[in-house]
Protein backbone atom coordinates (compact mmCIF):
# COMPACT_ATOMS: atom_id res chain seq x y z
CA UNK A 1 0.00 0.00 0.00
CA UNK A 2 2.82 2.43 0.87
CA UNK A 3 4.55 2.05 -2.49
CA UNK A 4 1.29 2.68 -4.32
CA UNK A 5 0.58 5.71 -2.14
CA UNK A 6 4.05 7.22 -2.56
CA UNK A 7 3.98 6.66 -6.29
CA UNK A 8 0.57 8.39 -6.59
CA UNK A 9 1.69 11.33 -4.47
CA UNK A 10 4.93 11.77 -6.43
CA UNK A 11 2.98 11.74 -9.69
CA UNK A 12 1.04 14.71 -8.28
CA UNK A 13 4.18 16.76 -7.64
CA UNK A 14 4.92 15.78 -4.04
CA UNK A 15 8.63 16.10 -3.19
CA UNK A 16 8.66 14.45 0.23
CA UNK A 17 6.69 11.60 1.80
CA UNK A 18 7.79 10.41 5.24
CA UNK A 19 6.08 7.90 7.51
CA UNK A 20 6.82 7.97 11.23
CA UNK A 21 5.79 6.12 14.37
CA UNK A 22 3.99 8.51 16.73
CA UNK A 23 2.85 5.92 19.28
CA UNK A 24 5.22 7.41 21.90
CA UNK A 25 3.51 10.82 21.80
CA UNK A 26 0.85 11.98 24.24
CA UNK A 27 -2.78 11.07 23.58
CA UNK A 28 -3.53 14.74 23.02
CA UNK A 29 -1.01 14.80 20.17
CA UNK A 30 -1.63 11.45 18.49
CA UNK A 31 -5.39 11.21 19.15
CA UNK A 32 -5.43 7.42 19.00
CA UNK A 33 -3.35 7.10 15.82
CA UNK A 34 0.02 5.29 15.91
CA UNK A 35 1.39 6.52 12.57
CA UNK A 36 1.80 9.89 10.84
CA UNK A 37 2.52 10.61 7.19
CA UNK A 38 4.23 13.87 6.31
CA UNK A 39 3.71 15.23 2.79
CA UNK A 40 5.87 18.07 1.48
CA UNK A 41 5.73 20.14 -1.70
CA UNK A 42 8.67 22.44 -2.45
CA UNK A 43 8.31 26.05 -3.52
CA UNK A 44 9.98 26.74 -6.85
CA UNK A 45 13.49 28.26 -6.92
CA UNK A 46 12.22 30.96 -9.31
CA UNK A 47 9.57 32.01 -6.77
CA UNK A 48 12.19 32.05 -4.00
CA UNK A 49 14.42 34.14 -6.25
CA UNK A 50 11.69 36.74 -6.82
CA UNK A 51 10.73 36.86 -3.14
CA UNK A 52 14.28 37.37 -1.99
CA UNK A 53 15.75 39.55 -4.75
CA UNK A 54 12.83 41.71 -5.82
CA UNK A 55 11.60 42.76 -2.37
CA UNK A 56 8.00 41.95 -3.25
CA UNK A 57 5.03 40.84 -1.17
CA UNK A 58 3.69 37.84 -3.06
CA UNK A 59 2.07 34.88 -1.32
CA UNK A 60 0.59 33.46 -4.54
CA UNK A 61 2.69 30.32 -5.00
CA UNK A 62 2.91 29.73 -1.26
CA UNK A 63 -0.90 29.88 -0.87
CA UNK A 64 -1.44 27.74 -3.96
CA UNK A 65 0.93 25.02 -2.74
CA UNK A 66 -0.40 25.14 0.82
CA UNK A 67 -3.85 24.48 -0.62
CA UNK A 68 -2.53 21.75 -2.93
CA UNK A 69 -0.71 19.89 -0.15
CA UNK A 70 -3.84 20.07 2.03
CA UNK A 71 -5.86 18.52 -0.79
CA UNK A 72 -3.23 15.81 -1.26
CA UNK A 73 -3.39 15.00 2.47
CA UNK A 74 -7.17 14.70 2.26
CA UNK A 75 -6.79 12.51 -0.83
CA UNK A 76 -4.26 10.36 1.10
CA UNK A 77 -6.67 9.92 4.02
CA UNK A 78 -9.43 8.84 1.62
CA UNK A 79 -7.02 6.43 -0.09
CA UNK A 80 -6.20 4.79 3.26
CA UNK A 81 -9.83 4.66 4.39
CA UNK A 82 -10.72 2.93 1.11
CA UNK A 83 -8.19 0.24 2.05
CA UNK A 84 -10.10 -0.41 5.31
CA UNK A 85 -8.11 1.66 7.85
CA UNK A 86 -8.71 4.87 9.76
CA UNK A 87 -7.05 8.08 8.65
CA UNK A 88 -7.33 11.78 9.43
CA UNK A 89 -5.87 14.49 7.23
CA UNK A 90 -4.52 17.43 9.24
CA UNK A 91 -5.60 19.87 6.54
CA UNK A 92 -6.48 23.43 7.48
CA UNK A 93 -10.14 22.67 6.82
CA UNK A 94 -10.17 19.64 9.15
CA UNK A 95 -8.10 21.25 11.89
CA UNK A 96 -10.36 24.28 11.93
CA UNK A 97 -13.14 21.99 13.23
CA UNK A 98 -11.84 22.01 16.79
CA UNK A 99 -8.14 21.16 16.57
CA UNK A 100 -6.72 24.60 15.83
CA UNK A 101 -6.51 26.86 18.87
CA UNK A 102 -7.21 30.32 17.48
CA UNK A 103 -6.01 32.06 20.64
CA UNK A 104 -2.56 30.43 20.79
CA UNK A 105 -2.31 29.64 17.04
CA UNK A 106 -1.36 26.05 17.82
CA UNK A 107 -2.46 22.54 16.88
CA UNK A 108 -1.88 19.41 19.03
CA UNK A 109 0.57 17.85 16.55
CA UNK A 110 2.17 20.33 14.12
CA UNK A 111 3.44 19.08 10.75
CA UNK A 112 6.86 20.42 11.83
CA UNK A 113 7.00 18.00 14.73
CA UNK A 114 6.26 15.06 12.41
CA UNK A 115 8.97 16.32 10.06
CA UNK A 116 11.44 16.43 12.96
CA UNK A 117 10.61 12.85 13.96
CA UNK A 118 11.43 11.92 10.35
CA UNK A 119 14.82 13.65 10.72
CA UNK A 120 13.94 16.12 7.97
CA UNK A 121 15.25 19.22 9.68
CA UNK A 122 15.20 21.54 12.68
CA UNK A 123 13.28 24.59 13.78
CA UNK A 124 15.12 27.71 12.69
CA UNK A 125 15.33 31.02 14.50
CA UNK A 126 12.44 31.94 12.18
CA UNK A 127 10.33 29.19 13.80
CA UNK A 128 10.09 27.55 10.36
CA UNK A 129 11.19 23.99 9.63
CA UNK A 130 14.62 24.17 7.98
CA UNK A 131 15.72 21.23 5.85
CA UNK A 132 19.15 20.73 4.36
CA UNK A 133 17.68 20.03 0.93
CA UNK A 134 14.99 22.72 0.58
CA UNK A 135 15.74 25.13 3.39
CA UNK A 136 12.33 26.34 4.53
CA UNK A 137 10.84 26.30 1.04
CA UNK A 138 8.41 23.50 1.83
CA UNK A 139 4.63 23.49 2.13
CA UNK A 140 3.58 20.62 4.38
CA UNK A 141 0.55 18.71 5.54
CA UNK A 142 0.16 15.43 7.40
CA UNK A 143 -2.15 12.47 7.85
CA UNK A 144 -2.67 10.42 11.01
CA UNK A 145 -3.57 6.77 10.54
CA UNK A 146 -3.73 3.30 12.02
CA UNK A 147 -2.70 1.67 8.73
CA UNK A 148 0.22 -0.77 9.22
CA UNK A 149 2.72 1.28 7.20
CA UNK A 150 6.49 0.88 7.46
CA UNK A 151 7.76 3.75 9.60
CA UNK A 152 11.18 5.38 9.51
CA UNK A 153 11.91 7.59 12.51
CA UNK A 154 15.28 9.33 12.64
CA UNK A 155 17.14 11.14 15.43
CA UNK A 156 16.09 14.76 15.97
CA UNK A 157 18.48 17.11 14.18
CA UNK A 158 19.76 19.89 16.42
CA UNK A 159 19.65 23.47 15.18
CA UNK A 160 22.21 24.23 12.48
CA UNK A 161 21.45 27.96 12.50
CA UNK A 162 24.72 28.69 14.29
CA UNK A 163 25.50 32.41 14.55
CA UNK A 164 23.27 33.25 11.56
CA UNK A 165 20.66 35.93 12.21
CA UNK A 166 19.56 36.69 8.66
CA UNK A 167 15.89 36.03 9.37
CA UNK A 168 15.94 38.13 12.52
CA UNK A 169 17.59 41.05 10.77
CA UNK A 170 15.38 40.97 7.67
CA UNK A 171 12.03 40.61 9.45
CA UNK A 172 10.14 43.90 8.85
CA UNK A 173 7.88 43.33 11.86
CA UNK A 174 10.85 42.59 14.17
CA UNK A 175 9.09 39.55 15.61
CA UNK A 176 12.02 37.09 15.37
CA UNK A 177 13.94 37.15 18.63
CA UNK A 178 17.12 35.39 17.45
CA UNK A 179 16.70 32.49 19.87
CA UNK A 180 18.25 29.19 18.87
CA UNK A 181 15.69 26.37 19.00
CA UNK A 182 16.17 23.39 21.27
CA UNK A 183 13.85 20.41 21.82
CA UNK A 184 10.95 21.64 24.00
CA UNK A 185 11.79 25.31 23.36
CA UNK A 186 8.90 27.68 24.03
CA UNK A 187 7.72 28.98 20.64
CA UNK A 188 6.93 32.41 22.03
CA UNK A 189 10.60 32.87 22.98
CA UNK A 190 11.54 32.30 19.32
CA UNK A 191 8.96 34.38 17.47
CA UNK A 192 5.99 36.61 18.23
CA UNK A 193 3.52 34.85 15.93
CA UNK A 194 0.76 37.28 16.86
CA UNK A 195 2.47 40.15 15.06
CA UNK A 196 3.97 38.27 12.11
CA UNK A 197 2.98 39.91 8.79
CA UNK A 198 3.31 36.67 6.79
CA UNK A 199 5.60 38.38 4.29
CA UNK A 200 7.73 35.22 3.76
CA UNK A 201 10.99 37.20 3.88
CA UNK A 202 12.38 34.93 6.60
CA UNK A 203 11.48 31.88 4.52
CA UNK A 204 12.97 33.15 1.26
CA UNK A 205 16.14 34.69 2.70
CA UNK A 206 17.13 31.85 5.04
CA UNK A 207 20.62 30.80 4.03
CA UNK A 208 19.45 27.19 3.62
CA UNK A 209 16.59 28.25 1.32
CA UNK A 210 19.05 30.34 -0.68
CA UNK A 211 21.36 27.34 -0.94
CA UNK A 212 18.45 25.29 -2.35
CA UNK A 213 17.73 28.06 -4.85
CA UNK A 214 21.36 28.28 -5.98
CA UNK A 215 21.75 24.49 -6.21
CA UNK A 216 18.78 24.34 -8.53
CA UNK A 217 20.07 27.23 -10.65
CA UNK A 218 23.44 25.55 -11.11
CA UNK A 219 21.90 22.30 -12.46
S1 LIG B 1 6.89 36.12 7.71
FE1 LIG B 1 7.74 38.22 7.64
S2 LIG B 1 6.91 39.23 9.46
FE2 LIG B 1 6.63 37.03 9.78
S3 LIG B 1 8.43 36.36 10.89
FE3 LIG B 1 8.91 36.04 8.74
S4 LIG B 1 9.93 37.94 8.08
FE4 LIG B 1 8.89 38.37 10.03
S1 LIG C 1 18.06 32.59 8.31
FE1 LIG C 1 19.74 31.77 9.52
S2 LIG C 1 19.05 31.93 11.65
FE2 LIG C 1 17.25 32.14 10.36
S3 LIG C 1 16.41 30.08 10.21
FE3 LIG C 1 17.76 30.35 8.45
S4 LIG C 1 19.77 29.56 9.10
FE4 LIG C 1 18.51 29.88 10.95
CSV table of C-alpha atoms and ligand atoms in Angstrom, one decimal:
chain,number,residue,atom,x,y,z
A,1,UNK,CA,0.0,0.0,0.0
A,2,UNK,CA,2.8,2.4,0.9
A,3,UNK,CA,4.5,2.0,-2.5
A,4,UNK,CA,1.3,2.7,-4.3
A,5,UNK,CA,0.6,5.7,-2.1
A,6,UNK,CA,4.0,7.2,-2.6
A,7,UNK,CA,4.0,6.7,-6.3
A,8,UNK,CA,0.6,8.4,-6.6
A,9,UNK,CA,1.7,11.3,-4.5
A,10,UNK,CA,4.9,11.8,-6.4
A,11,UNK,CA,3.0,11.7,-9.7
A,12,UNK,CA,1.0,14.7,-8.3
A,13,UNK,CA,4.2,16.8,-7.6
A,14,UNK,CA,4.9,15.8,-4.0
A,15,UNK,CA,8.6,16.1,-3.2
A,16,UNK,CA,8.7,14.4,0.2
A,17,UNK,CA,6.7,11.6,1.8
A,18,UNK,CA,7.8,10.4,5.2
A,19,UNK,CA,6.1,7.9,7.5
A,20,UNK,CA,6.8,8.0,11.2
A,21,UNK,CA,5.8,6.1,14.4
A,22,UNK,CA,4.0,8.5,16.7
A,23,UNK,CA,2.8,5.9,19.3
A,24,UNK,CA,5.2,7.4,21.9
A,25,UNK,CA,3.5,10.8,21.8
A,26,UNK,CA,0.8,12.0,24.2
A,27,UNK,CA,-2.8,11.1,23.6
A,28,UNK,CA,-3.5,14.7,23.0
A,29,UNK,CA,-1.0,14.8,20.2
A,30,UNK,CA,-1.6,11.4,18.5
A,31,UNK,CA,-5.4,11.2,19.1
A,32,UNK,CA,-5.4,7.4,19.0
A,33,UNK,CA,-3.3,7.1,15.8
A,34,UNK,CA,0.0,5.3,15.9
A,35,UNK,CA,1.4,6.5,12.6
A,36,UNK,CA,1.8,9.9,10.8
A,37,UNK,CA,2.5,10.6,7.2
A,38,UNK,CA,4.2,13.9,6.3
A,39,UNK,CA,3.7,15.2,2.8
A,40,UNK,CA,5.9,18.1,1.5
A,41,UNK,CA,5.7,20.1,-1.7
A,42,UNK,CA,8.7,22.4,-2.5
A,43,UNK,CA,8.3,26.0,-3.5
A,44,UNK,CA,10.0,26.7,-6.9
A,45,UNK,CA,13.5,28.3,-6.9
A,46,UNK,CA,12.2,31.0,-9.3
A,47,UNK,CA,9.6,32.0,-6.8
A,48,UNK,CA,12.2,32.1,-4.0
A,49,UNK,CA,14.4,34.1,-6.2
A,50,UNK,CA,11.7,36.7,-6.8
A,51,UNK,CA,10.7,36.9,-3.1
A,52,UNK,CA,14.3,37.4,-2.0
A,53,UNK,CA,15.8,39.5,-4.7
A,54,UNK,CA,12.8,41.7,-5.8
A,55,UNK,CA,11.6,42.8,-2.4
A,56,UNK,CA,8.0,41.9,-3.3
A,57,UNK,CA,5.0,40.8,-1.2
A,58,UNK,CA,3.7,37.8,-3.1
A,59,UNK,CA,2.1,34.9,-1.3
A,60,UNK,CA,0.6,33.5,-4.5
A,61,UNK,CA,2.7,30.3,-5.0
A,62,UNK,CA,2.9,29.7,-1.3
A,63,UNK,CA,-0.9,29.9,-0.9
A,64,UNK,CA,-1.4,27.7,-4.0
A,65,UNK,CA,0.9,25.0,-2.7
A,66,UNK,CA,-0.4,25.1,0.8
A,67,UNK,CA,-3.8,24.5,-0.6
A,68,UNK,CA,-2.5,21.8,-2.9
A,69,UNK,CA,-0.7,19.9,-0.2
A,70,UNK,CA,-3.8,20.1,2.0
A,71,UNK,CA,-5.9,18.5,-0.8
A,72,UNK,CA,-3.2,15.8,-1.3
A,73,UNK,CA,-3.4,15.0,2.5
A,74,UNK,CA,-7.2,14.7,2.3
A,75,UNK,CA,-6.8,12.5,-0.8
A,76,UNK,CA,-4.3,10.4,1.1
A,77,UNK,CA,-6.7,9.9,4.0
A,78,UNK,CA,-9.4,8.8,1.6
A,79,UNK,CA,-7.0,6.4,-0.1
A,80,UNK,CA,-6.2,4.8,3.3
A,81,UNK,CA,-9.8,4.7,4.4
A,82,UNK,CA,-10.7,2.9,1.1
A,83,UNK,CA,-8.2,0.2,2.1
A,84,UNK,CA,-10.1,-0.4,5.3
A,85,UNK,CA,-8.1,1.7,7.8
A,86,UNK,CA,-8.7,4.9,9.8
A,87,UNK,CA,-7.1,8.1,8.6
A,88,UNK,CA,-7.3,11.8,9.4
A,89,UNK,CA,-5.9,14.5,7.2
A,90,UNK,CA,-4.5,17.4,9.2
A,91,UNK,CA,-5.6,19.9,6.5
A,92,UNK,CA,-6.5,23.4,7.5
A,93,UNK,CA,-10.1,22.7,6.8
A,94,UNK,CA,-10.2,19.6,9.2
A,95,UNK,CA,-8.1,21.3,11.9
A,96,UNK,CA,-10.4,24.3,11.9
A,97,UNK,CA,-13.1,22.0,13.2
A,98,UNK,CA,-11.8,22.0,16.8
A,99,UNK,CA,-8.1,21.2,16.6
A,100,UNK,CA,-6.7,24.6,15.8
A,101,UNK,CA,-6.5,26.9,18.9
A,102,UNK,CA,-7.2,30.3,17.5
A,103,UNK,CA,-6.0,32.1,20.6
A,104,UNK,CA,-2.6,30.4,20.8
A,105,UNK,CA,-2.3,29.6,17.0
A,106,UNK,CA,-1.4,26.1,17.8
A,107,UNK,CA,-2.5,22.5,16.9
A,108,UNK,CA,-1.9,19.4,19.0
A,109,UNK,CA,0.6,17.9,16.6
A,110,UNK,CA,2.2,20.3,14.1
A,111,UNK,CA,3.4,19.1,10.8
A,112,UNK,CA,6.9,20.4,11.8
A,113,UNK,CA,7.0,18.0,14.7
A,114,UNK,CA,6.3,15.1,12.4
A,115,UNK,CA,9.0,16.3,10.1
A,116,UNK,CA,11.4,16.4,13.0
A,117,UNK,CA,10.6,12.9,14.0
A,118,UNK,CA,11.4,11.9,10.4
A,119,UNK,CA,14.8,13.7,10.7
A,120,UNK,CA,13.9,16.1,8.0
A,121,UNK,CA,15.3,19.2,9.7
A,122,UNK,CA,15.2,21.5,12.7
A,123,UNK,CA,13.3,24.6,13.8
A,124,UNK,CA,15.1,27.7,12.7
A,125,UNK,CA,15.3,31.0,14.5
A,126,UNK,CA,12.4,31.9,12.2
A,127,UNK,CA,10.3,29.2,13.8
A,128,UNK,CA,10.1,27.5,10.4
A,129,UNK,CA,11.2,24.0,9.6
A,130,UNK,CA,14.6,24.2,8.0
A,131,UNK,CA,15.7,21.2,5.8
A,132,UNK,CA,19.2,20.7,4.4
A,133,UNK,CA,17.7,20.0,0.9
A,134,UNK,CA,15.0,22.7,0.6
A,135,UNK,CA,15.7,25.1,3.4
A,136,UNK,CA,12.3,26.3,4.5
A,137,UNK,CA,10.8,26.3,1.0
A,138,UNK,CA,8.4,23.5,1.8
A,139,UNK,CA,4.6,23.5,2.1
A,140,UNK,CA,3.6,20.6,4.4
A,141,UNK,CA,0.5,18.7,5.5
A,142,UNK,CA,0.2,15.4,7.4
A,143,UNK,CA,-2.1,12.5,7.8
A,144,UNK,CA,-2.7,10.4,11.0
A,145,UNK,CA,-3.6,6.8,10.5
A,146,UNK,CA,-3.7,3.3,12.0
A,147,UNK,CA,-2.7,1.7,8.7
A,148,UNK,CA,0.2,-0.8,9.2
A,149,UNK,CA,2.7,1.3,7.2
A,150,UNK,CA,6.5,0.9,7.5
A,151,UNK,CA,7.8,3.7,9.6
A,152,UNK,CA,11.2,5.4,9.5
A,153,UNK,CA,11.9,7.6,12.5
A,154,UNK,CA,15.3,9.3,12.6
A,155,UNK,CA,17.1,11.1,15.4
A,156,UNK,CA,16.1,14.8,16.0
A,157,UNK,CA,18.5,17.1,14.2
A,158,UNK,CA,19.8,19.9,16.4
A,159,UNK,CA,19.6,23.5,15.2
A,160,UNK,CA,22.2,24.2,12.5
A,161,UNK,CA,21.4,28.0,12.5
A,162,UNK,CA,24.7,28.7,14.3
A,163,UNK,CA,25.5,32.4,14.5
A,164,UNK,CA,23.3,33.2,11.6
A,165,UNK,CA,20.7,35.9,12.2
A,166,UNK,CA,19.6,36.7,8.7
A,167,UNK,CA,15.9,36.0,9.4
A,168,UNK,CA,15.9,38.1,12.5
A,169,UNK,CA,17.6,41.1,10.8
A,170,UNK,CA,15.4,41.0,7.7
A,171,UNK,CA,12.0,40.6,9.4
A,172,UNK,CA,10.1,43.9,8.8
A,173,UNK,CA,7.9,43.3,11.9
A,174,UNK,CA,10.9,42.6,14.2
A,175,UNK,CA,9.1,39.5,15.6
A,176,UNK,CA,12.0,37.1,15.4
A,177,UNK,CA,13.9,37.2,18.6
A,178,UNK,CA,17.1,35.4,17.5
A,179,UNK,CA,16.7,32.5,19.9
A,180,UNK,CA,18.2,29.2,18.9
A,181,UNK,CA,15.7,26.4,19.0
A,182,UNK,CA,16.2,23.4,21.3
A,183,UNK,CA,13.9,20.4,21.8
A,184,UNK,CA,10.9,21.6,24.0
A,185,UNK,CA,11.8,25.3,23.4
A,186,UNK,CA,8.9,27.7,24.0
A,187,UNK,CA,7.7,29.0,20.6
A,188,UNK,CA,6.9,32.4,22.0
A,189,UNK,CA,10.6,32.9,23.0
A,190,UNK,CA,11.5,32.3,19.3
A,191,UNK,CA,9.0,34.4,17.5
A,192,UNK,CA,6.0,36.6,18.2
A,193,UNK,CA,3.5,34.9,15.9
A,194,UNK,CA,0.8,37.3,16.9
A,195,UNK,CA,2.5,40.2,15.1
A,196,UNK,CA,4.0,38.3,12.1
A,197,UNK,CA,3.0,39.9,8.8
A,198,UNK,CA,3.3,36.7,6.8
A,199,UNK,CA,5.6,38.4,4.3
A,200,UNK,CA,7.7,35.2,3.8
A,201,UNK,CA,11.0,37.2,3.9
A,202,UNK,CA,12.4,34.9,6.6
A,203,UNK,CA,11.5,31.9,4.5
A,204,UNK,CA,13.0,33.2,1.3
A,205,UNK,CA,16.1,34.7,2.7
A,206,UNK,CA,17.1,31.9,5.0
A,207,UNK,CA,20.6,30.8,4.0
A,208,UNK,CA,19.5,27.2,3.6
A,209,UNK,CA,16.6,28.3,1.3
A,210,UNK,CA,19.0,30.3,-0.7
A,211,UNK,CA,21.4,27.3,-0.9
A,212,UNK,CA,18.4,25.3,-2.3
A,213,UNK,CA,17.7,28.1,-4.9
A,214,UNK,CA,21.4,28.3,-6.0
A,215,UNK,CA,21.8,24.5,-6.2
A,216,UNK,CA,18.8,24.3,-8.5
A,217,UNK,CA,20.1,27.2,-10.6
A,218,UNK,CA,23.4,25.5,-11.1
A,219,UNK,CA,21.9,22.3,-12.5
B,1,LIG,S1,6.9,36.1,7.7
B,1,LIG,FE1,7.7,38.2,7.6
B,1,LIG,S2,6.9,39.2,9.5
B,1,LIG,FE2,6.6,37.0,9.8
B,1,LIG,S3,8.4,36.4,10.9
B,1,LIG,FE3,8.9,36.0,8.7
B,1,LIG,S4,9.9,37.9,8.1
B,1,LIG,FE4,8.9,38.4,10.0
B,2,LIG,S1,18.1,32.6,8.3
B,2,LIG,FE1,19.7,31.8,9.5
B,2,LIG,S2,19.1,31.9,11.7
B,2,LIG,FE2,17.2,32.1,10.4
B,2,LIG,S3,16.4,30.1,10.2
B,2,LIG,FE3,17.8,30.4,8.4
B,2,LIG,S4,19.8,29.6,9.1
B,2,LIG,FE4,18.5,29.9,10.9
